[in-house]
C-alpha angles and dihedrals in degrees: 000000000000106000131030123193110202144166141162107243120207088241138354093257090064107085111195112250092183095058092048090051089055094048093048089053101045093104113189089004092060097095088054096050133078140171123244113181128190134182124239111261094048116133110264093224091053093049090050093046093053094045093051092045087073090058092228123186091198130027118191116197128199107219123201137167091263098052105028094103095049093040089055090057091049093050092045090055093044092056092049096048102032108018093166093064108097114232118206119186126204137161137085096291094062097034092086136041089011096162092064098054128098093210092056091053090053096047127079097223142009130203110201120204121347114023108182094097104021099048095055091046092050091049090050092053093048091051103037105018167235088131114236114258099200124066096205118057121188108224117243115231110229123209107270092241092056096053109099110232115237106207097108086062091069102104127223086255091055092048091049101046111012141066112258113222115207134172130200091185141013130216135028134246094210123091104214100164095217091059129078088217086070087079092063118097094216143330117282118207125213114231101280100219098053090044093053089045089059092047086053089054093049091049092050088052091056105267113152106160114066122178116192116209095193110133093215109025095164097043092102101041095192091057093044092053092052092052092045088051090054090059093042091053089053093049093047094048097048111018090167093056103048132192126217124210128187120200135177105233127204097231100215098046111073112130121198095253090057092045090054092055093045091052090059093066119102122231114283097025104089135045126181124197106204121192111214094150092170137006091200108107092203092054091044088054092047093055093039093248114154110204134145099222095194093053092043091054093045091051094049090049091050092049089051094048104033105029137054092220117131109240124212108183123190130218126177123213120203100037113154112271097017121114131192094267092053093047091047092054090052092048092049090049092054092048089054092053091062106236114170094230133019108201101209106197133176118232117265126197101228113200109263098018120132091231088094089076089077095051097103102033094049096033091238109185114191133192105255090218130067130314084029093217116188108255100187140352133193088268103036118046125211098263090051092048090053089052086054092050090054092044089055092052095046091045087056093050096045110025108022095042091066091223095117100040094148099037098050093070092058091042092054101040119168096324104050100175096043093045097047090046088056090050092047093052092048098047090049090055089050098045107021082211141094098185136048094033105151115232096241091052092047090053091051090049091051091052091047092053092051088057091047088057093051107275116136114252096242094050095047093051092046091050095050088043089057087063100031128026133170098347091301123116095242095189094051091044091051094047092048091053096045096045101034108152094007107071125073095175124118117261097263093056092046090058089055091050087057096056 
């Protein structure tokens, strides 16, 4: 073995698309290259032992915000035990501000940006000479048609047990300053026919869950419709063997022709991730986010009322210029639109993003350690930001989980943000925890809170029991029974379908 491609995924179900792209484009070095993936939380010594057991001369690591600290420990140990093994880093976390990073100091080389051309070239120089003179190598962007697609490298094990990440395009034309894609000049599509041919091969091998990582799936509507049609054809040809597709949708760009196709999908076959981030026009302008809020709201409402797609809508707390009252209005507006999940995130200062330009003027204080979450701003102090962090966690446990589909409406009432914040503050005083709260205990706490706010005990217990009974997730059980053989969606989405 000469070259190992490795990374620490956030969980086993997340197969690394980036490593497979590199392997697919290794050219003559391909036969001497293999992938070895790990999951965060693995013991450093065990990771190092398994890597060195392959006797590599080069190890390339994919470094991301979620694994940089653990990968740093792995690289540090490798350089102590096997200093002759060359370490090459790549990935978004090391593509910017490289001089400041401990992991970069430990490694031999870094490839910033795109790696399909530059990484194999660098490996060839290390193995065959002349030896590279520079430590940091800017990745060369290949023409899209010249990048070998990696989907044949998903193994049968991947197809059976893991989410398959795919992309019909890279890049993004928008300039939202909190996102790394803001550094792209545009979006670049892969040749559609060859991409769909590889999707056909994956489907023929048994793949049924496809997660598109395109930042702007519906930017080119003609392309979107062809991809959507691919999945409709599969559903219509084999309704008892359904396929499930996840796309990131631009919220204010949903023409009628695309709506008509979306409306044809059965429940459990389609999920859209929709980034709203903020409904405040002044904040949007401040962070260079272009969005027609009225159109975005209308489209979300239409999707909720006229399609069976599962909607996962994103909001970000802690953006410069946004206070609690403004965020609460946006949150309440999203609740009123009816999205299945509101992913309430706290702003993170990703390396290289232009959001840093607001640090001084808006007193943005960030955690110096990954994931670089904002701790305070000029409008939201640290204690309040911590309340928002807890709100986000409890919201995920109670609302987004789908386990309290009946109860959540009573809990939110006519002032969703205010009421859930009160619940969040209360449950934290009761538990002093945001993690490892058993489901049966959570159900009892929700019922107790309903009584605290004035609901009769019998009604509160009956309401919670309608969602959760005897330690069994009732909604999920009901959905599974009702949709057996017809739903490909993951468990959490199935729970929402049952509501």
